[in-house]
mmCIF file of N, CA and C in Angstrom:
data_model
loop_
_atom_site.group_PDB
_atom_site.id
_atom_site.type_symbol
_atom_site.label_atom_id
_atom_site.label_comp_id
_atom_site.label_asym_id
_atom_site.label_seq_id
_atom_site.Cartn_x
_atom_site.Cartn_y
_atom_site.Cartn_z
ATOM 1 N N UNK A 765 79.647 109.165 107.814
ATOM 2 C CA UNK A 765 80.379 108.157 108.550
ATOM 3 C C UNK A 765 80.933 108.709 109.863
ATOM 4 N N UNK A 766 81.646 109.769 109.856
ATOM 5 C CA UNK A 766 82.202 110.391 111.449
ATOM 6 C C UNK A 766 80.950 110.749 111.927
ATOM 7 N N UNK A 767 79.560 110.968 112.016
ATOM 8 C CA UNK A 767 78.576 111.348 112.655
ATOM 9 C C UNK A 767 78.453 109.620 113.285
ATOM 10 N N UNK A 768 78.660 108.596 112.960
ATOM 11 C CA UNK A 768 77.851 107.328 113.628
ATOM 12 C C UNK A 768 79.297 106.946 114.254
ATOM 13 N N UNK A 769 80.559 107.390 113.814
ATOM 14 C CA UNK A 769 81.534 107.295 114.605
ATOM 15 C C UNK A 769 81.782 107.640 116.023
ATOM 16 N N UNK A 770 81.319 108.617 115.938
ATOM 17 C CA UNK A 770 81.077 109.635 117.319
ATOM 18 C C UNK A 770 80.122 110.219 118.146
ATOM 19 N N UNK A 771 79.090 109.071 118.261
ATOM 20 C CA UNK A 771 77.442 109.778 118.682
ATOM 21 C C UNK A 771 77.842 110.080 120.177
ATOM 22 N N UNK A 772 78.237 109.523 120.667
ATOM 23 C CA UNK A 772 78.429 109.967 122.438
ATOM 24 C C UNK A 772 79.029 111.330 122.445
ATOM 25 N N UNK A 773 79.799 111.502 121.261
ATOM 26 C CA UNK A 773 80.592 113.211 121.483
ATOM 27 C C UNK A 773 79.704 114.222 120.901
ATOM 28 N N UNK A 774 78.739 113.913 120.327
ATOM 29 C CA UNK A 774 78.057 114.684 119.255
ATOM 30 C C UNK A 774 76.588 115.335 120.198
ATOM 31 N N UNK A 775 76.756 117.046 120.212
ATOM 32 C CA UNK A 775 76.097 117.821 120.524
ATOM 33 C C UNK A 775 74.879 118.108 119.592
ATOM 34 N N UNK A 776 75.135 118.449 118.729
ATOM 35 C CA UNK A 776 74.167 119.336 117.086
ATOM 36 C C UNK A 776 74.502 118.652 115.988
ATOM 37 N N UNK A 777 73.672 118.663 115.700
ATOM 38 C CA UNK A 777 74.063 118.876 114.014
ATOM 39 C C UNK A 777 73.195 119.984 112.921
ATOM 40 N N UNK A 778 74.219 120.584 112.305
ATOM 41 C CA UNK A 778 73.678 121.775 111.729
ATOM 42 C C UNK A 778 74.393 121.452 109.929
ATOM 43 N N UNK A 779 72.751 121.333 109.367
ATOM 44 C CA UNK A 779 72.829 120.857 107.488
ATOM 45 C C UNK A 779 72.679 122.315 107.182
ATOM 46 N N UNK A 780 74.004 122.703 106.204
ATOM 47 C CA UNK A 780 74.083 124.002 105.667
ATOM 48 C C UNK A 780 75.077 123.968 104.646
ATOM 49 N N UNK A 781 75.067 125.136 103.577
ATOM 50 C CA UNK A 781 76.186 125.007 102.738
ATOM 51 C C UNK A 781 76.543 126.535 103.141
ATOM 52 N N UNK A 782 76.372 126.903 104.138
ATOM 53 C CA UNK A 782 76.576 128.403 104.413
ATOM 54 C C UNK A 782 77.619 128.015 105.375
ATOM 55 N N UNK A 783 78.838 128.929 105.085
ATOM 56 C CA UNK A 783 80.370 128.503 106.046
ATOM 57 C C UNK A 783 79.537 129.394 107.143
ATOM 58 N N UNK A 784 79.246 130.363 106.690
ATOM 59 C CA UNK A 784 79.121 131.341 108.539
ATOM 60 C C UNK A 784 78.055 130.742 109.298
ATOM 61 N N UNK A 785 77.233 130.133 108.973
ATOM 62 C CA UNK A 785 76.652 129.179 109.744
ATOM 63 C C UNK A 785 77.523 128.495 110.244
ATOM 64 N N UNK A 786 77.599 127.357 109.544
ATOM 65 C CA UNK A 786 78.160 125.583 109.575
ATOM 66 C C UNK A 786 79.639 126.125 110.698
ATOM 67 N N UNK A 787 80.324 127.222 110.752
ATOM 68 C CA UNK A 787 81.522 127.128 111.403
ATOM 69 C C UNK A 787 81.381 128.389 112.596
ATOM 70 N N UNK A 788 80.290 129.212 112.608
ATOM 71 C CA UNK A 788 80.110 130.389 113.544
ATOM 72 C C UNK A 788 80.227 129.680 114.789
ATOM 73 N N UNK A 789 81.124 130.615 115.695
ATOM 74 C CA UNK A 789 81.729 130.212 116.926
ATOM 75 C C UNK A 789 82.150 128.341 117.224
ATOM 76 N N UNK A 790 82.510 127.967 116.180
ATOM 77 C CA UNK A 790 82.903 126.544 116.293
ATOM 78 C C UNK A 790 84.015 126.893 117.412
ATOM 79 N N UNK A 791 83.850 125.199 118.280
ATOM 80 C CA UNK A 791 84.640 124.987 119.177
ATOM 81 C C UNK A 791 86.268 124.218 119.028
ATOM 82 N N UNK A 792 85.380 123.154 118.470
ATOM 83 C CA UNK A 792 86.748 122.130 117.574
ATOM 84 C C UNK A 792 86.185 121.875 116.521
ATOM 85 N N UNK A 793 87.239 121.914 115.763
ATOM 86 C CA UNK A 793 87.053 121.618 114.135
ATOM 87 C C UNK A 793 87.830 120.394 113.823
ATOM 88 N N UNK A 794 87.164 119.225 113.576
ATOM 89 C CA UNK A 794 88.067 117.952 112.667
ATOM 90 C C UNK A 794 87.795 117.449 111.289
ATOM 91 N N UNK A 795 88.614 118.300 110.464
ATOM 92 C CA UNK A 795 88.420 118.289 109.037
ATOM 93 C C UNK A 795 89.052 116.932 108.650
ATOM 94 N N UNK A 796 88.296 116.430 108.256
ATOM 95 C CA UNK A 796 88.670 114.842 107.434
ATOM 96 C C UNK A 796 88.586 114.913 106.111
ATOM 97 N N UNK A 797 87.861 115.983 105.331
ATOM 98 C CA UNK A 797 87.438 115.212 104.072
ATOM 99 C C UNK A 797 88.441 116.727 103.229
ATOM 100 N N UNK A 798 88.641 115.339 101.967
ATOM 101 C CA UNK A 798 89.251 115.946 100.949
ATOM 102 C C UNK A 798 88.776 115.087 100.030
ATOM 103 N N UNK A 799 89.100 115.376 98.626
ATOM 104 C CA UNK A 799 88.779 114.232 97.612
ATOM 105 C C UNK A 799 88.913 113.406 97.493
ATOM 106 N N UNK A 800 88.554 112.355 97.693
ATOM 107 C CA UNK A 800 89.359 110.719 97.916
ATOM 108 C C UNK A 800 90.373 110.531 96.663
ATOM 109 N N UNK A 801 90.910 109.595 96.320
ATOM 110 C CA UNK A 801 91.835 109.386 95.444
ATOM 111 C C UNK A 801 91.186 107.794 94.653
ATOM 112 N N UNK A 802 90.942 108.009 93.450
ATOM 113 C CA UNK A 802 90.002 107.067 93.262
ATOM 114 C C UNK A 802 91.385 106.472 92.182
ATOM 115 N N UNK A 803 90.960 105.292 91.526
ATOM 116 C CA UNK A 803 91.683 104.186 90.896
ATOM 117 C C UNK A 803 92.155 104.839 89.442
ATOM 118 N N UNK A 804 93.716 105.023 89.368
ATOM 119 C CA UNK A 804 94.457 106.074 88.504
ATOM 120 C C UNK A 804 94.198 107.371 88.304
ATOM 121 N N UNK A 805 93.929 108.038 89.494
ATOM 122 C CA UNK A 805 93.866 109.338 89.390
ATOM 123 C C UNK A 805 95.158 109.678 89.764
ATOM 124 N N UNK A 806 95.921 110.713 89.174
ATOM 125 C CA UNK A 806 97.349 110.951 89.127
ATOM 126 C C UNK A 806 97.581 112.030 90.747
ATOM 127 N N UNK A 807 98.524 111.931 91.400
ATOM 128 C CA UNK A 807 98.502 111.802 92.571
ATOM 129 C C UNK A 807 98.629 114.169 92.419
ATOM 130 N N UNK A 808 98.851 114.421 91.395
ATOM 131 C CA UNK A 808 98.941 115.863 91.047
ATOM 132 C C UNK A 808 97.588 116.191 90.928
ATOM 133 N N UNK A 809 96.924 116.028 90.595
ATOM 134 C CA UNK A 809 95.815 115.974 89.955
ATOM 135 C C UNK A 809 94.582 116.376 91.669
ATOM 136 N N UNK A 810 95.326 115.111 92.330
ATOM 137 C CA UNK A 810 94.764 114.930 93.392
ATOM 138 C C UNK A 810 94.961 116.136 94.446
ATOM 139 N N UNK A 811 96.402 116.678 94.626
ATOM 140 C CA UNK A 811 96.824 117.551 95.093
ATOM 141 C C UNK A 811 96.179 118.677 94.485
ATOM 142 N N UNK A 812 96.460 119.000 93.114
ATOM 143 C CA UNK A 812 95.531 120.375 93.153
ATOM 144 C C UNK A 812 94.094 120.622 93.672
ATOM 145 N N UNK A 813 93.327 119.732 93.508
ATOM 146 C CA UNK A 813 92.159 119.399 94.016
ATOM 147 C C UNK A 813 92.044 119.616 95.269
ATOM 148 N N UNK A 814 92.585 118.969 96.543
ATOM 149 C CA UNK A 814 92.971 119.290 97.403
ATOM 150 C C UNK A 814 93.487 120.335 98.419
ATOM 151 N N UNK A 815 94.335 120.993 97.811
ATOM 152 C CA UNK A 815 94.559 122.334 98.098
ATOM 153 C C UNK A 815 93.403 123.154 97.838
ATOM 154 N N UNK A 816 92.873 123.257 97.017
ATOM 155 C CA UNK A 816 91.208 124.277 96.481
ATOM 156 C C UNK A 816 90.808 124.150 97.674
ATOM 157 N N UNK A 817 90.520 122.783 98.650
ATOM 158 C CA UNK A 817 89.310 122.313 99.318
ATOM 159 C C UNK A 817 89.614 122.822 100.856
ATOM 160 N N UNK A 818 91.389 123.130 100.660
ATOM 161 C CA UNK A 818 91.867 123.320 101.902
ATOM 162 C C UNK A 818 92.426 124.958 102.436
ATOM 163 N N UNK A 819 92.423 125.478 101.464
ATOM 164 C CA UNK A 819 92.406 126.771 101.352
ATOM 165 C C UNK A 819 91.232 127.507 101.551
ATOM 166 N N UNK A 820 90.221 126.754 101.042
ATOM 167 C CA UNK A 820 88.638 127.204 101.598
ATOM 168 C C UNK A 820 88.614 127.226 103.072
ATOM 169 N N UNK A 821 88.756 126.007 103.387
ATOM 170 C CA UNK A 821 88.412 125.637 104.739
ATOM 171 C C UNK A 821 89.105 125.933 105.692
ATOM 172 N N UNK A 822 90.405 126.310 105.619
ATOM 173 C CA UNK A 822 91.358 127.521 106.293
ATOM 174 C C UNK A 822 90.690 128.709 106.401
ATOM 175 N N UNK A 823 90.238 129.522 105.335
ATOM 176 C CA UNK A 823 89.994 130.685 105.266
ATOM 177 C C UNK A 823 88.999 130.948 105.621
ATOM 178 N N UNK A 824 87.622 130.041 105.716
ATOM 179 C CA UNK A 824 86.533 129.969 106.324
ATOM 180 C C UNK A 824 86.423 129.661 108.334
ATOM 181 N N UNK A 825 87.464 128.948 108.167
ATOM 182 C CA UNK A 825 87.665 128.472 109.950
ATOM 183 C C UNK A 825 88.363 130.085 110.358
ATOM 184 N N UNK A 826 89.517 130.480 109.708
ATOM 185 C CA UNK A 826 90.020 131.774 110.203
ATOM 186 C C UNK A 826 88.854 132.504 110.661
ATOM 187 N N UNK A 827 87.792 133.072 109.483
ATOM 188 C CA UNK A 827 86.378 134.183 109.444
ATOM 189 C C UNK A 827 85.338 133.664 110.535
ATOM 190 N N UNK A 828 85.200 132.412 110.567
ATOM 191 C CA UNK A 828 84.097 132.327 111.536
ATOM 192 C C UNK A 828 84.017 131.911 112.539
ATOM 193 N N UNK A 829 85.294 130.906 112.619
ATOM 194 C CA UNK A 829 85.132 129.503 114.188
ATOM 195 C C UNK A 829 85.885 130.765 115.324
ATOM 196 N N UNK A 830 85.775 129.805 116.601
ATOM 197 C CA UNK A 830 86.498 130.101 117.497
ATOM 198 C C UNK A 830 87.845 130.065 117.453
ATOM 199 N N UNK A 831 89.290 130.658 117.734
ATOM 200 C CA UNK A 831 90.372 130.499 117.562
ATOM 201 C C UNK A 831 91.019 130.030 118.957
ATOM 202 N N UNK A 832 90.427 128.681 118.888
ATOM 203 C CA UNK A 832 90.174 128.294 120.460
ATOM 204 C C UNK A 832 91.019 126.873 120.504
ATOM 205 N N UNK A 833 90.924 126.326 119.013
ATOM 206 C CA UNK A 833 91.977 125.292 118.771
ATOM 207 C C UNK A 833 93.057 125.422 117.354
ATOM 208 N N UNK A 834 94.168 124.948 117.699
ATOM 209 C CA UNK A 834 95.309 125.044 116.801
ATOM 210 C C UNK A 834 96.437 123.811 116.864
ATOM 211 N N UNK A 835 97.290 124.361 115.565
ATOM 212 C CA UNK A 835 98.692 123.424 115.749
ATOM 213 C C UNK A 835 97.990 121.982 115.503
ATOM 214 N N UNK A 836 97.406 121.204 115.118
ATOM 215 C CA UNK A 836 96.915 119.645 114.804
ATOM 216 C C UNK A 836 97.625 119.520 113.230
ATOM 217 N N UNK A 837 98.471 118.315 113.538
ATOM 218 C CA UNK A 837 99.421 118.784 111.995
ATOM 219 C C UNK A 837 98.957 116.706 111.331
ATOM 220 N N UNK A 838 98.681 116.818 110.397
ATOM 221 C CA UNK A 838 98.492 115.099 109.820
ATOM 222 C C UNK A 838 99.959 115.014 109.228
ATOM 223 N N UNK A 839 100.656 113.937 109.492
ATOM 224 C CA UNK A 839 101.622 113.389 108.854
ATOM 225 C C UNK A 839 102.025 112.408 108.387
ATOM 226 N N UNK A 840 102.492 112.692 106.860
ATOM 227 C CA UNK A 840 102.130 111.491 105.609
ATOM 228 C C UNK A 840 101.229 111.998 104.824
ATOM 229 N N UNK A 841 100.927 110.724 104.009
ATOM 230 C CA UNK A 841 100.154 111.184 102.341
ATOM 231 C C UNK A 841 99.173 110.044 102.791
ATOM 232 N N UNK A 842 97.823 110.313 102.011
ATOM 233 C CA UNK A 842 96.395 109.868 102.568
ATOM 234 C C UNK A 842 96.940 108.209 102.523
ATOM 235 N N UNK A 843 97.055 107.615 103.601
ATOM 236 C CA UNK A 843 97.049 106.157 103.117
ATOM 237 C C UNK A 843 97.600 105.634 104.943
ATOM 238 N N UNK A 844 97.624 104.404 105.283
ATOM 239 C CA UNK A 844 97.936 103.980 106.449
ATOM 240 C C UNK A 844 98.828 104.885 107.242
ATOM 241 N N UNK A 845 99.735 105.696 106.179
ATOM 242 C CA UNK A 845 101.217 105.740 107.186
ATOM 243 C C UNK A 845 100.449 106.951 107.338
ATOM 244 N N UNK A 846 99.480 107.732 107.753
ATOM 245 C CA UNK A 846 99.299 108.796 108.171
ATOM 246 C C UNK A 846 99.682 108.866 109.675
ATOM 247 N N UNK A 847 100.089 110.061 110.278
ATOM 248 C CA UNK A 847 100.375 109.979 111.432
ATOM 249 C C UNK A 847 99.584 111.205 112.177
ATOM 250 N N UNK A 848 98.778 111.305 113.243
ATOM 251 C CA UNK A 848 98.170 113.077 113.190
ATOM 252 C C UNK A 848 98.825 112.637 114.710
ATOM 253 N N UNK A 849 99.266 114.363 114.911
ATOM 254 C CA UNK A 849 100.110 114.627 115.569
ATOM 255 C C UNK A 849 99.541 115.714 116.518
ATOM 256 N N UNK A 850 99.137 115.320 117.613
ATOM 257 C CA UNK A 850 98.516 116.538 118.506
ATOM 258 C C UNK A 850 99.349 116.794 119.782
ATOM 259 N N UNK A 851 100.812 116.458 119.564
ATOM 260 C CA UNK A 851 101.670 116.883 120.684
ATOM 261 C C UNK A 851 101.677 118.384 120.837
ATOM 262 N N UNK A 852 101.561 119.203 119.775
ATOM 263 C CA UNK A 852 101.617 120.738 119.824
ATOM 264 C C UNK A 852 100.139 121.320 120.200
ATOM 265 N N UNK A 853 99.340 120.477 119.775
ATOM 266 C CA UNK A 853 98.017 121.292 119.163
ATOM 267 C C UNK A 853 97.353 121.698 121.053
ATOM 268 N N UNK A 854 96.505 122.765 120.788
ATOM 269 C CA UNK A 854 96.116 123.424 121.923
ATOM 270 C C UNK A 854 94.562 123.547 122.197
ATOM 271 N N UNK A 855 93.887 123.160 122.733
ATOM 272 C CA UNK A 855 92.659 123.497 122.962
ATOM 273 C C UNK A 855 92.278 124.462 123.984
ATOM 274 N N UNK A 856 91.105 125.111 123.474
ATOM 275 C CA UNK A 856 90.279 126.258 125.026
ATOM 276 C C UNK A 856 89.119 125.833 125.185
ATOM 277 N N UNK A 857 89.142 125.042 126.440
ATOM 278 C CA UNK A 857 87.584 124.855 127.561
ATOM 279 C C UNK A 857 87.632 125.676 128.447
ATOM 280 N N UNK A 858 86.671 126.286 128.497
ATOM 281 C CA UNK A 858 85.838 127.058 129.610
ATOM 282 C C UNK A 858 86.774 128.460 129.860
ATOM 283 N N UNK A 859 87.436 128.452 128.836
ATOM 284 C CA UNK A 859 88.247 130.070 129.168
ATOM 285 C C UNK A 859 90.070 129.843 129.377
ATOM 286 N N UNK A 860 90.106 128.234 129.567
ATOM 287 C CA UNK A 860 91.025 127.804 129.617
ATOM 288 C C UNK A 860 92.143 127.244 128.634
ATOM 289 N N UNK A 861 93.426 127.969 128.202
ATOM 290 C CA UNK A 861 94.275 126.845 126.754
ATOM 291 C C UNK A 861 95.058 126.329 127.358
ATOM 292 N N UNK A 862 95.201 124.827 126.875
ATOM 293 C CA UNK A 862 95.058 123.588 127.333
ATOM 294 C C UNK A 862 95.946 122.689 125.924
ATOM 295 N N UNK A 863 97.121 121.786 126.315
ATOM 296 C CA UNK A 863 97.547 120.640 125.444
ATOM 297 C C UNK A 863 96.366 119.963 125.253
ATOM 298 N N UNK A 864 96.391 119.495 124.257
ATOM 299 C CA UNK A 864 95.239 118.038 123.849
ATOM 300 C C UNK A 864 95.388 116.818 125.187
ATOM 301 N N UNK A 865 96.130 116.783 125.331
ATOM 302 C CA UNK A 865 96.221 115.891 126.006
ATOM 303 C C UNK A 865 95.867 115.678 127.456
ATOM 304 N N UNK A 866 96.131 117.331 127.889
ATOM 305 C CA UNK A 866 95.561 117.297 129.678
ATOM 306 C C UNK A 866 94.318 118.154 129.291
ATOM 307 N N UNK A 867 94.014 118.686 128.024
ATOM 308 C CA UNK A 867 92.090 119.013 127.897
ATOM 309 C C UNK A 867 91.516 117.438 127.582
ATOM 310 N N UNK A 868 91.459 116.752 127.177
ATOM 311 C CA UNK A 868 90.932 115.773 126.505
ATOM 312 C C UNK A 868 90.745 114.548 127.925
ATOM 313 N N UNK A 869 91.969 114.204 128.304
ATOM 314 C CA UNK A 869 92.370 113.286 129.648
ATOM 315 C C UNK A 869 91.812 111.984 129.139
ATOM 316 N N UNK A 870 92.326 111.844 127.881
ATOM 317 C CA UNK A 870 92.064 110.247 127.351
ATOM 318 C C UNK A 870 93.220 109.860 126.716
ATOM 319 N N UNK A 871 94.841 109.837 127.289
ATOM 320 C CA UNK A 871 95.506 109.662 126.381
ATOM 321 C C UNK A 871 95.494 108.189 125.105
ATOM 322 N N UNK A 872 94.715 107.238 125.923
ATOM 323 C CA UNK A 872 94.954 106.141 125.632
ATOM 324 C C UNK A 872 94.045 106.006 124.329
ATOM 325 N N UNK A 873 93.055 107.435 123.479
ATOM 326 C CA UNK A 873 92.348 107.135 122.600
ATOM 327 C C UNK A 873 92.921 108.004 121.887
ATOM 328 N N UNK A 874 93.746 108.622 122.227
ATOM 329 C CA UNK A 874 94.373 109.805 121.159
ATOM 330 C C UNK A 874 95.617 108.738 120.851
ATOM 331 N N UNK A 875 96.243 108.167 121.677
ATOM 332 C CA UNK A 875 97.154 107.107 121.281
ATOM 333 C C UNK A 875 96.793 105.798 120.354
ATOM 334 N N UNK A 876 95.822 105.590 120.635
ATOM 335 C CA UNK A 876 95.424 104.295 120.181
ATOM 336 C C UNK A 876 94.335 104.564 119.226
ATOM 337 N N UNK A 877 92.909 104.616 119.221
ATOM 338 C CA UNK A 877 91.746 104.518 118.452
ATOM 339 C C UNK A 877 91.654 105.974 117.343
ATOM 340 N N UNK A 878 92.001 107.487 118.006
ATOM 341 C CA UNK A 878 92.413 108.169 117.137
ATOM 342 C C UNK A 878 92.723 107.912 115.845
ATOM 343 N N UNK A 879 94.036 107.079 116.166
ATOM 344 C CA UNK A 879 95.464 107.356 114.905
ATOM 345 C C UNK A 879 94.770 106.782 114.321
ATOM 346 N N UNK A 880 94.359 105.464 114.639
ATOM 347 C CA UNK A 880 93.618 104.527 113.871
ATOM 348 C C UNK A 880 92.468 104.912 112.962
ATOM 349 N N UNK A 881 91.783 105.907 113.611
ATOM 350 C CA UNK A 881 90.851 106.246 113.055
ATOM 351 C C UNK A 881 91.219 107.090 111.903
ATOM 352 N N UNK A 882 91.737 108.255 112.343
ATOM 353 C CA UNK A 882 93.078 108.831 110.762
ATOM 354 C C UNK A 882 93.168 107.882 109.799
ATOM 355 N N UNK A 883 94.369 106.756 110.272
ATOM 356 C CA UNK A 883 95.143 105.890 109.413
ATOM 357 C C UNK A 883 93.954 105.457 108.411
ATOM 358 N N UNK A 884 93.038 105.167 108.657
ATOM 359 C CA UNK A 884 91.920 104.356 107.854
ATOM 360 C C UNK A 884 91.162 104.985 107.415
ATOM 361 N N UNK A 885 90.315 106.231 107.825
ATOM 362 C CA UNK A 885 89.877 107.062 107.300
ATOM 363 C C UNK A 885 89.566 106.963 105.893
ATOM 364 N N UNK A 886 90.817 107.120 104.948
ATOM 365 C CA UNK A 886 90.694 107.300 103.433
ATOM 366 C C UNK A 886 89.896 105.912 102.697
ATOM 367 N N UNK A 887 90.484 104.977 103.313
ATOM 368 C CA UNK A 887 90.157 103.880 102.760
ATOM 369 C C UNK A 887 88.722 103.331 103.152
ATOM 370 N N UNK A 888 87.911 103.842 104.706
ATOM 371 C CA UNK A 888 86.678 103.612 104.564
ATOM 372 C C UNK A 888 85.696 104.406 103.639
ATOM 373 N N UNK A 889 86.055 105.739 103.611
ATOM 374 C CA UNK A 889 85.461 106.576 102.695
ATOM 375 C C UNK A 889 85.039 106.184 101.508
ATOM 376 N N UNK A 890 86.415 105.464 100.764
ATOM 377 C CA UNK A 890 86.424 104.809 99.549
ATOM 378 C C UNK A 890 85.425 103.592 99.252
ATOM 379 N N UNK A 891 85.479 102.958 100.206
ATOM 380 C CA UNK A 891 84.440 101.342 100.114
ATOM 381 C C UNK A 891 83.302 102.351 100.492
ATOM 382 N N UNK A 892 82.995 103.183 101.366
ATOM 383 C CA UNK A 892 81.788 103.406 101.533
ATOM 384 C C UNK A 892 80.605 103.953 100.184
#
């Protein structure tokens, strides 16, 4: 689903279950996926699960990507009120670190279609 979300931004695509591939010299990383939360699954249950998936993917982005972006914090629990928050977060183009906001120079989609895209996220996953 984020691949047909984003074809105008989309450079490569690289099918691998190998992290040092799939993340070697990554530029930006936008991790969306965790376990969805399916109908009475206990919200602990969900969390441990979760953490496994995110501790990987920390420890794998540390070993292989570029340390070129940081600070992107999601706030809230998977459901509308998510809020992602890139007032801190920092990007590096071309040699340059950079706010999200004067690297990017779209505030009006990080404001608007972004969040949105967050906020809903869980719930398209789910119907999909």
């Amino acid at each position: 689903m984020e691949l047909q979300d984003c074809p105008s931004l989309l450079k490569d695509v690289i099918t691998t279950d190998k992290e040092e591939i799939a993340l070697k010299d990554m530029v930006v990383a936008i991790l969306l996926g965790s376990m969805p939360k399916r109908d009475g699954t206990e919200r602990k249950v969900l969390l441990k699960a979760n953490v496994k998936i995110f501790k990987c993917q920390g420890a794998a982005l540390k070993k292989y990507a570029r340390k070129s972006v940081k600070n992107v914090i999601i706030w809230g629990n998977h459901s509308s009120a998510q809020y992602p928050d890139v007032n801190h977060a920092k990007v590096k183009l071309q040699g340059k670190e950079d706010g999200t906001y004067a690297a990017l120079e779209d505030d009006s989609w990080l404001k608007g279609e972004f969040i949105t895209a967050v906020q809903q996220c869980g719930t398209a996953v789910i119907k999909a």
